């Protein structure tokens, strides 16, 4: 256990090490969890590092917590990676009630299942994933404490000068993905009321590591001299290890009726982040258009007050990213489309 951050990250192994190194706050918290901890939808961008972070925190605490990762594991490498690090995996399709029936009882559940990109091509897939799967999960784990991932896309654009959307704001966004994400929250909320399930819903805005995320997208554009659209000129983002830690510690905030929290770092300006990356990369960023008065931004002060602000400074993430992209570090090739303003994904 260490809270030290390296100057640079030179390989995926080093990146995985940084992403899964538990901080003291998490090691203390994890001792309070009863086995098993179940992570649903663990095969995507966040699930593997989240599961291994929990595993390492429990090991550091000397706490015999079983961590189970359930997903379809469309990417079988994620499954092997988890198994190799002490996380038990179960192949589960969250659209099948019979798959839920064979999952072990769990007192603590993290729900990561979601579908965003590809919505325009296959909207029904997005809607069924974001409605039926939450219903089946909530029905199966009605006695558990649950942290369910949502997204800041549930809000419409907010005025930047207002400081961003707050939890009590209306959930009236644009576009099918965002509306399906509202439905995901409403389904969880309904079951939390019906069954008294203790639940926290986290409206995450842009988690990132060096292989994906808004800052990696911007770093790549600056390096290649590609124009950076400014119309959606502000965003919130959070280093993935910080997001994962706060997701796990949010089990403590689960309540009935379900409580919602914005999860991210402070609001950032696209122009400023690109200019800072430009200095590190010794390139002048090329901009396109100009900032609007509104953007997809949120105010994270509620969760910051309860659990503390994300620990990794922006300066560190910018330095790591510039070093990573300049060396041609691997990208997942999953652009965030942070510039999108019409809700089409
Ligand atoms: N990363 C971000 O910046 C961000 C921002 C806002 C909100 N979120 C939310 O946070 C959650 C986790 O984020 P992420 O980046 O890890 O998302 P992700 O990469 O899309 O991963 C979600 C995973 O859910 C699994 N899944 C989808 N349908 C499933 C099904 N029918 N049964 C079982 N598993 C299924 C998929 O893995 P398999 O193919 O293995 O099943 C998928 O990879 C998502 O719900 C997302 O909406 C993320």
CSV table of C-alpha atoms and ligand atoms in Angstrom, one decimal:
chain,number,residue,atom,x,y,z
A,1,UNK,CA,0.0,0.0,0.0
A,2,UNK,CA,1.4,3.3,-1.0
A,3,UNK,CA,0.1,6.7,-2.0
A,4,UNK,CA,3.2,7.6,-4.1
A,5,UNK,CA,2.8,8.5,-7.8
A,6,UNK,CA,5.6,8.0,-10.3
A,7,UNK,CA,6.9,10.8,-12.5
A,8,UNK,CA,6.1,8.9,-15.7
A,9,UNK,CA,4.4,5.7,-16.7
A,10,UNK,CA,6.3,3.8,-19.3
A,11,UNK,CA,4.4,0.6,-19.9
A,12,UNK,CA,0.9,-1.0,-19.6
A,13,UNK,CA,2.2,-3.1,-16.7
A,14,UNK,CA,3.3,0.1,-14.9
A,15,UNK,CA,-0.1,1.7,-15.7
A,16,UNK,CA,-2.0,-1.3,-14.3
A,17,UNK,CA,0.1,-1.1,-11.2
A,18,UNK,CA,-0.7,2.6,-10.7
A,19,UNK,CA,-4.4,2.0,-11.4
A,20,UNK,CA,-4.7,-0.8,-8.9
A,21,UNK,CA,-2.6,0.5,-6.0
A,22,UNK,CA,-5.0,1.0,-3.1
A,23,UNK,CA,-4.8,4.2,-1.0
A,24,UNK,CA,-5.0,4.0,2.8
A,25,UNK,CA,-8.6,5.2,2.8
A,26,UNK,CA,-9.7,2.2,0.7
A,27,UNK,CA,-7.7,-0.3,2.7
A,28,UNK,CA,-9.5,0.9,5.8
A,29,UNK,CA,-12.9,0.8,4.2
A,30,UNK,CA,-12.5,-2.6,2.6
A,31,UNK,CA,-12.2,-4.2,6.0
A,32,UNK,CA,-15.9,-3.4,6.6
A,33,UNK,CA,-17.1,-5.5,3.6
A,34,UNK,CA,-18.4,-9.0,4.0
A,35,UNK,CA,-17.6,-11.6,1.3
A,36,UNK,CA,-18.2,-11.8,-1.5
A,37,UNK,CA,-18.0,-8.4,-3.3
A,38,UNK,CA,-19.7,-8.9,-6.7
A,39,UNK,CA,-18.9,-6.6,-9.7
A,40,UNK,CA,-21.4,-6.9,-12.5
A,41,UNK,CA,-20.4,-5.8,-16.0
A,42,UNK,CA,-16.7,-6.1,-15.0
A,43,UNK,CA,-15.4,-6.8,-18.5
A,44,UNK,CA,-15.3,-3.2,-19.8
A,45,UNK,CA,-12.9,-0.3,-19.4
A,46,UNK,CA,-13.3,0.1,-15.7
A,47,UNK,CA,-14.3,-3.3,-14.3
A,48,UNK,CA,-11.0,-5.1,-14.5
A,49,UNK,CA,-8.9,-2.4,-12.7
A,50,UNK,CA,-11.8,-1.8,-10.2
A,51,UNK,CA,-11.9,-5.5,-9.3
A,52,UNK,CA,-8.1,-5.8,-8.9
A,53,UNK,CA,-8.0,-2.6,-6.8
A,54,UNK,CA,-10.6,-4.2,-4.4
A,55,UNK,CA,-8.5,-7.4,-4.4
A,56,UNK,CA,-5.3,-5.6,-3.5
A,57,UNK,CA,-7.0,-3.4,-0.9
A,58,UNK,CA,-8.4,-6.5,0.8
A,59,UNK,CA,-4.9,-8.2,0.7
A,60,UNK,CA,-3.3,-5.1,2.1
A,61,UNK,CA,-5.8,-5.0,4.9
A,62,UNK,CA,-5.3,-8.7,5.6
A,63,UNK,CA,-9.1,-9.2,5.0
A,64,UNK,CA,-10.2,-12.4,3.3
A,65,UNK,CA,-12.6,-10.8,0.9
A,66,UNK,CA,-13.7,-12.8,-2.1
A,67,UNK,CA,-14.0,-10.5,-5.2
A,68,UNK,CA,-16.2,-11.9,-8.0
A,69,UNK,CA,-16.3,-10.3,-11.5
A,70,UNK,CA,-19.3,-11.1,-13.6
A,71,UNK,CA,-19.6,-10.1,-17.3
A,72,UNK,CA,-20.1,-11.7,-20.7
A,73,UNK,CA,-16.3,-11.3,-21.1
A,74,UNK,CA,-16.6,-10.5,-24.8
A,75,UNK,CA,-13.0,-9.6,-24.3
A,76,UNK,CA,-11.6,-12.9,-23.0
A,77,UNK,CA,-8.2,-11.2,-22.2
A,78,UNK,CA,-10.0,-9.3,-19.4
A,79,UNK,CA,-11.1,-12.5,-17.9
A,80,UNK,CA,-7.6,-14.0,-18.0
A,81,UNK,CA,-6.2,-10.8,-16.5
A,82,UNK,CA,-8.6,-10.9,-13.6
A,83,UNK,CA,-8.1,-14.6,-12.9
A,84,UNK,CA,-4.4,-14.1,-12.9
A,85,UNK,CA,-4.8,-11.5,-10.1
A,86,UNK,CA,-6.9,-13.4,-7.7
A,87,UNK,CA,-10.4,-12.3,-8.9
A,88,UNK,CA,-12.9,-15.1,-9.5
A,89,UNK,CA,-14.8,-14.6,-12.8
A,90,UNK,CA,-18.2,-15.8,-13.8
A,91,UNK,CA,-19.6,-15.5,-17.4
A,92,UNK,CA,-23.0,-13.8,-17.0
A,93,UNK,CA,-25.3,-12.2,-19.5
A,94,UNK,CA,-27.2,-9.6,-17.5
A,95,UNK,CA,-30.1,-9.8,-19.9
A,96,UNK,CA,-30.8,-13.4,-18.8
A,97,UNK,CA,-32.6,-14.0,-15.5
A,98,UNK,CA,-31.3,-17.6,-15.5
A,99,UNK,CA,-27.7,-16.3,-15.4
A,100,UNK,CA,-28.5,-14.2,-12.4
A,101,UNK,CA,-30.0,-17.2,-10.6
A,102,UNK,CA,-26.7,-19.0,-10.6
A,103,UNK,CA,-24.7,-16.0,-9.2
A,104,UNK,CA,-23.7,-16.4,-5.5
A,105,UNK,CA,-25.5,-14.4,-2.9
A,106,UNK,CA,-23.6,-11.1,-2.3
A,107,UNK,CA,-24.1,-8.4,0.3
A,108,UNK,CA,-22.3,-5.8,-1.7
A,109,UNK,CA,-22.7,-5.3,-5.4
A,110,UNK,CA,-21.1,-2.9,-7.9
A,111,UNK,CA,-23.1,-2.5,-11.1
A,112,UNK,CA,-21.2,-1.4,-14.1
A,113,UNK,CA,-23.2,-2.9,-17.0
A,114,UNK,CA,-23.9,-0.3,-19.7
A,115,UNK,CA,-24.2,0.4,-23.4
A,116,UNK,CA,-23.4,3.8,-24.9
A,117,UNK,CA,-21.5,3.7,-28.2
A,118,UNK,CA,-23.3,2.2,-31.2
A,119,UNK,CA,-26.6,3.6,-29.9
A,120,UNK,CA,-27.4,5.3,-33.3
A,121,UNK,CA,-26.9,2.0,-35.1
A,122,UNK,CA,-28.7,-0.1,-32.6
A,123,UNK,CA,-30.9,1.9,-30.2
A,124,UNK,CA,-32.9,-1.1,-29.1
A,125,UNK,CA,-29.7,-2.8,-27.7
A,126,UNK,CA,-28.9,0.4,-25.7
A,127,UNK,CA,-32.5,0.6,-24.3
A,128,UNK,CA,-32.7,-3.1,-23.3
A,129,UNK,CA,-29.2,-3.1,-21.8
A,130,UNK,CA,-30.0,0.0,-19.7
A,131,UNK,CA,-33.5,-1.1,-18.6
A,132,UNK,CA,-33.9,-4.9,-18.5
A,133,UNK,CA,-30.5,-5.6,-17.0
A,134,UNK,CA,-30.9,-3.2,-14.1
A,135,UNK,CA,-34.4,-4.6,-13.4
A,136,UNK,CA,-33.0,-8.2,-13.3
A,137,UNK,CA,-30.0,-7.2,-11.2
A,138,UNK,CA,-32.2,-5.2,-8.7
A,139,UNK,CA,-34.6,-8.1,-8.4
A,140,UNK,CA,-31.9,-10.6,-7.8
A,141,UNK,CA,-29.8,-8.6,-5.4
A,142,UNK,CA,-32.7,-6.8,-3.6
A,143,UNK,CA,-31.1,-7.5,-0.1
A,144,UNK,CA,-27.7,-6.3,-1.1
A,145,UNK,CA,-26.1,-2.8,-0.8
A,146,UNK,CA,-25.6,-1.7,-4.4
A,147,UNK,CA,-23.6,1.0,-6.1
A,148,UNK,CA,-24.9,1.5,-9.6
A,149,UNK,CA,-23.0,3.4,-12.2
A,150,UNK,CA,-24.9,6.1,-14.0
A,151,UNK,CA,-23.6,9.0,-16.1
A,152,UNK,CA,-23.6,12.8,-16.1
A,153,UNK,CA,-25.2,12.4,-19.5
A,154,UNK,CA,-28.5,12.2,-17.6
A,155,UNK,CA,-28.5,16.0,-17.4
A,156,UNK,CA,-29.1,18.4,-20.3
A,157,UNK,CA,-26.3,20.8,-21.1
A,158,UNK,CA,-25.7,23.2,-18.2
A,159,UNK,CA,-24.6,26.8,-18.2
A,160,UNK,CA,-20.8,26.7,-17.6
A,161,UNK,CA,-21.1,29.8,-15.4
A,162,UNK,CA,-23.5,28.0,-13.1
A,163,UNK,CA,-20.8,25.5,-12.1
A,164,UNK,CA,-22.5,22.5,-13.7
A,165,UNK,CA,-25.5,20.3,-13.1
A,166,UNK,CA,-26.4,19.3,-9.6
A,167,UNK,CA,-28.0,16.2,-8.3
A,168,UNK,CA,-31.5,17.8,-7.8
A,169,UNK,CA,-31.6,19.2,-11.4
A,170,UNK,CA,-34.2,17.8,-13.9
A,171,UNK,CA,-33.1,14.7,-15.9
A,172,UNK,CA,-34.2,15.9,-19.3
A,173,UNK,CA,-31.2,15.2,-21.6
A,174,UNK,CA,-31.0,15.0,-25.4
A,175,UNK,CA,-30.6,11.8,-27.3
A,176,UNK,CA,-31.5,8.1,-26.9
A,177,UNK,CA,-28.4,7.0,-25.0
A,178,UNK,CA,-28.8,9.7,-22.3
A,179,UNK,CA,-32.5,9.0,-22.0
A,180,UNK,CA,-31.9,5.3,-21.7
A,181,UNK,CA,-29.4,6.2,-18.9
A,182,UNK,CA,-32.2,8.1,-17.2
A,183,UNK,CA,-34.3,5.0,-17.5
A,184,UNK,CA,-31.5,2.9,-15.9
A,185,UNK,CA,-31.6,5.2,-12.9
A,186,UNK,CA,-35.4,5.2,-12.7
A,187,UNK,CA,-35.5,1.4,-12.8
A,188,UNK,CA,-33.0,1.2,-9.9
A,189,UNK,CA,-34.9,3.9,-8.0
A,190,UNK,CA,-38.2,2.0,-8.5
A,191,UNK,CA,-36.7,-1.3,-7.2
A,192,UNK,CA,-35.0,0.5,-4.3
A,193,UNK,CA,-38.5,1.8,-3.3
A,194,UNK,CA,-40.2,-1.6,-3.8
A,195,UNK,CA,-37.7,-3.7,-2.0
A,196,UNK,CA,-36.0,-1.2,0.3
A,197,UNK,CA,-32.7,-2.0,-1.4
A,198,UNK,CA,-29.9,0.3,-0.2
A,199,UNK,CA,-28.5,1.9,-3.3
A,200,UNK,CA,-26.2,4.7,-4.5
A,201,UNK,CA,-26.2,5.8,-8.1
A,202,UNK,CA,-23.1,7.5,-9.3
A,203,UNK,CA,-23.4,9.9,-12.2
A,204,UNK,CA,-19.9,9.5,-13.6
A,205,UNK,CA,-18.4,12.0,-16.0
A,206,UNK,CA,-15.4,10.8,-18.0
A,207,UNK,CA,-13.2,8.4,-16.2
A,208,UNK,CA,-9.8,8.2,-17.9
A,209,UNK,CA,-6.6,6.3,-17.9
A,210,UNK,CA,-3.7,6.8,-20.5
A,211,UNK,CA,-5.3,4.4,-23.0
A,212,UNK,CA,-8.7,6.2,-23.2
A,213,UNK,CA,-10.5,9.3,-22.0
A,214,UNK,CA,-10.9,13.0,-22.9
A,215,UNK,CA,-7.3,13.9,-21.9
A,216,UNK,CA,-5.8,11.1,-23.9
A,217,UNK,CA,-8.1,12.1,-26.9
A,218,UNK,CA,-6.8,15.7,-26.5
A,219,UNK,CA,-3.2,14.6,-26.2
A,220,UNK,CA,-3.5,12.6,-29.4
A,221,UNK,CA,-5.0,15.5,-31.3
A,222,UNK,CA,-2.4,18.0,-30.1
A,223,UNK,CA,0.4,15.6,-31.1
A,224,UNK,CA,-1.0,15.0,-34.5
A,225,UNK,CA,-1.9,18.7,-35.1
A,226,UNK,CA,-5.6,17.8,-35.5
A,227,UNK,CA,-8.2,20.6,-35.0
A,228,UNK,CA,-9.8,20.5,-31.5
A,229,UNK,CA,-13.5,21.5,-31.5
A,230,UNK,CA,-14.2,24.0,-28.8
A,231,UNK,CA,-18.1,24.2,-29.0
A,232,UNK,CA,-18.4,21.8,-26.1
A,233,UNK,CA,-15.6,23.7,-24.4
A,234,UNK,CA,-15.7,22.4,-20.8
A,235,UNK,CA,-15.8,18.9,-19.2
A,236,UNK,CA,-15.3,17.1,-16.0
A,237,UNK,CA,-12.9,14.1,-15.8
A,238,UNK,CA,-11.4,11.8,-13.2
A,239,UNK,CA,-8.4,9.5,-13.1
A,240,UNK,CA,-9.8,5.9,-13.3
A,241,UNK,CA,-8.1,4.8,-10.1
A,242,UNK,CA,-9.7,7.7,-8.2
A,243,UNK,CA,-13.1,6.8,-9.7
A,244,UNK,CA,-12.7,3.2,-8.8
A,245,UNK,CA,-11.8,4.0,-5.2
A,246,UNK,CA,-14.7,6.3,-4.8
A,247,UNK,CA,-17.1,3.8,-6.4
A,248,UNK,CA,-16.1,1.2,-3.9
A,249,UNK,CA,-16.3,3.5,-0.9
A,250,UNK,CA,-19.7,4.7,-2.1
A,251,UNK,CA,-21.1,1.4,-0.8
A,252,UNK,CA,-21.2,3.3,2.5
A,253,UNK,CA,-23.5,5.9,0.9
A,254,UNK,CA,-26.1,3.4,-0.3
A,255,UNK,CA,-29.6,4.3,1.0
A,256,UNK,CA,-33.2,3.6,0.4
A,257,UNK,CA,-34.7,5.4,-1.4
A,258,UNK,CA,-31.7,5.4,-3.8
A,259,UNK,CA,-29.4,8.3,-3.5
A,260,UNK,CA,-27.6,9.9,-6.5
A,261,UNK,CA,-24.2,11.6,-6.6
A,262,UNK,CA,-22.1,13.2,-9.3
A,263,UNK,CA,-18.7,11.5,-9.6
A,264,UNK,CA,-15.8,13.3,-11.3
A,265,UNK,CA,-13.1,15.8,-10.9
A,266,UNK,CA,-13.5,19.6,-11.2
A,267,UNK,CA,-14.7,21.3,-14.3
A,268,UNK,CA,-11.9,21.8,-16.9
A,269,UNK,CA,-11.6,23.9,-20.0
A,270,UNK,CA,-10.8,22.1,-23.3
A,271,UNK,CA,-8.7,25.0,-24.4
A,272,UNK,CA,-6.6,25.2,-21.3
A,273,UNK,CA,-6.0,21.4,-21.1
A,274,UNK,CA,-5.0,21.3,-24.7
A,275,UNK,CA,-2.6,24.3,-24.2
A,276,UNK,CA,-1.0,22.6,-21.2
A,277,UNK,CA,-0.6,19.4,-23.1
A,278,UNK,CA,0.8,21.4,-26.0
A,279,UNK,CA,3.5,22.8,-23.7
A,280,UNK,CA,4.5,19.4,-22.5
A,281,UNK,CA,4.5,18.0,-26.1
A,282,UNK,CA,6.1,21.1,-27.6
A,283,UNK,CA,3.3,21.5,-30.1
A,284,UNK,CA,0.9,24.3,-30.6
A,285,UNK,CA,-2.7,23.1,-30.4
A,286,UNK,CA,-5.0,23.9,-33.4
A,287,UNK,CA,-8.5,24.9,-32.3
A,288,UNK,CA,-11.8,25.0,-34.2
A,289,UNK,CA,-14.8,27.1,-33.3
A,290,UNK,CA,-15.4,28.8,-30.0
A,291,UNK,CA,-16.8,27.9,-26.6
A,292,UNK,CA,-20.5,28.0,-26.0
A,293,UNK,CA,-22.1,29.2,-22.8
A,294,UNK,CA,-23.3,25.6,-22.1
A,295,UNK,CA,-21.6,22.3,-21.8
A,296,UNK,CA,-22.1,18.8,-20.4
A,297,UNK,CA,-20.6,19.7,-17.0
A,298,UNK,CA,-21.5,18.8,-13.4
A,299,UNK,CA,-20.9,19.9,-9.9
A,300,UNK,CA,-19.3,17.2,-7.8
A,301,UNK,CA,-19.3,19.0,-4.4
A,302,UNK,CA,-21.8,16.7,-2.8
A,303,UNK,CA,-19.6,13.6,-3.2
A,304,UNK,CA,-16.4,15.5,-2.5
A,305,UNK,CA,-17.8,16.6,0.9
A,306,UNK,CA,-18.7,13.0,1.8
A,307,UNK,CA,-15.7,11.0,0.5
A,308,UNK,CA,-13.0,13.7,-0.3
A,309,UNK,CA,-12.1,15.0,-3.7
A,310,UNK,CA,-10.3,12.7,-6.2
A,311,UNK,CA,-6.6,12.3,-5.1
A,312,UNK,CA,-4.7,12.5,-8.4
A,313,UNK,CA,-3.8,16.1,-9.4
A,314,UNK,CA,-4.5,17.2,-13.0
A,315,UNK,CA,-0.9,18.2,-13.4
A,316,UNK,CA,0.1,14.6,-12.9
A,317,UNK,CA,-2.4,13.2,-15.3
A,318,UNK,CA,-1.3,15.7,-18.0
A,319,UNK,CA,2.4,14.8,-17.5
A,320,UNK,CA,1.6,11.1,-17.7
A,321,UNK,CA,-0.6,11.5,-20.7
A,322,UNK,CA,1.9,13.7,-22.7
A,323,UNK,CA,4.7,11.2,-22.0
A,324,UNK,CA,2.4,8.3,-22.9
A,325,UNK,CA,1.2,9.7,-26.2
A,326,UNK,CA,4.6,11.0,-27.3
A,327,UNK,CA,6.0,7.5,-26.9
A,328,UNK,CA,3.1,6.0,-28.9
A,329,UNK,CA,1.6,4.2,-25.9
A,330,UNK,CA,-1.3,2.0,-26.7
A,331,UNK,CA,-4.7,3.6,-27.2
A,332,UNK,CA,-7.9,1.5,-26.8
A,333,UNK,CA,-9.1,3.4,-29.9
A,334,UNK,CA,-12.4,4.2,-28.1
A,335,UNK,CA,-12.7,8.0,-28.6
A,336,UNK,CA,-15.0,9.7,-26.0
A,337,UNK,CA,-16.7,12.0,-28.6
A,338,UNK,CA,-16.4,14.7,-25.9
A,339,UNK,CA,-17.3,17.3,-28.6
A,340,UNK,CA,-20.8,15.8,-29.1
A,341,UNK,CA,-23.5,18.3,-28.3
A,342,UNK,CA,-26.6,16.7,-29.8
A,343,UNK,CA,-26.7,13.5,-27.7
A,344,UNK,CA,-25.9,11.2,-30.7
A,345,UNK,CA,-23.5,8.4,-29.9
B,1,LIG,N1,-15.8,5.2,-18.5
B,1,LIG,C1,-16.5,6.4,-18.4
B,1,LIG,O1,-15.9,7.4,-18.6
B,1,LIG,C2,-17.9,6.4,-18.0
B,1,LIG,C3,-18.5,7.7,-18.0
B,1,LIG,C4,-19.9,7.7,-17.6
B,1,LIG,C5,-20.5,6.6,-17.2
B,1,LIG,N2,-19.9,5.4,-17.2
B,1,LIG,C6,-20.7,4.2,-16.8
B,1,LIG,O2,-19.9,3.4,-16.0
B,1,LIG,C7,-20.0,2.0,-16.3
B,1,LIG,C8,-18.7,1.4,-16.4
B,1,LIG,O3,-17.9,2.1,-17.4
B,1,LIG,P1,-17.0,1.4,-18.4
B,1,LIG,O4,-16.2,2.5,-19.1
B,1,LIG,O5,-16.3,0.3,-17.8
B,1,LIG,O6,-18.1,0.9,-19.5
B,1,LIG,P2,-17.9,-0.1,-20.6
B,1,LIG,O7,-16.4,-0.2,-21.1
B,1,LIG,O8,-18.9,0.1,-21.6
B,1,LIG,O9,-18.1,-1.5,-19.9
B,1,LIG,C9,-19.4,-1.9,-19.5
B,1,LIG,C10,-19.4,-3.4,-19.7
B,1,LIG,O10,-20.7,-3.9,-19.4
B,1,LIG,C11,-20.7,-5.2,-19.9
B,1,LIG,N3,-22.0,-5.5,-20.4
B,1,LIG,C12,-22.8,-4.9,-21.3
B,1,LIG,N4,-23.9,-5.6,-21.6
B,1,LIG,C13,-23.8,-6.7,-20.7
B,1,LIG,C14,-24.7,-7.8,-20.5
B,1,LIG,N5,-25.8,-8.0,-21.2
B,1,LIG,N6,-24.3,-8.7,-19.6
B,1,LIG,C15,-23.2,-8.6,-18.9
B,1,LIG,N7,-22.3,-7.5,-19.0
B,1,LIG,C16,-22.7,-6.6,-20.0
B,1,LIG,C17,-19.8,-5.2,-21.1
B,1,LIG,O11,-18.7,-6.2,-20.8
B,1,LIG,P3,-18.9,-7.7,-21.5
B,1,LIG,O12,-18.8,-7.5,-22.9
B,1,LIG,O13,-17.8,-8.4,-20.8
B,1,LIG,O14,-20.2,-8.2,-21.0
B,1,LIG,C18,-19.2,-3.8,-21.1
B,1,LIG,O15,-17.8,-3.8,-21.5
B,1,LIG,C19,-20.9,1.9,-17.5
B,1,LIG,O16,-22.2,1.6,-17.1
B,1,LIG,C20,-21.0,3.4,-18.0
B,1,LIG,O17,-22.3,3.7,-18.5
B,1,LIG,C21,-18.6,5.3,-17.6
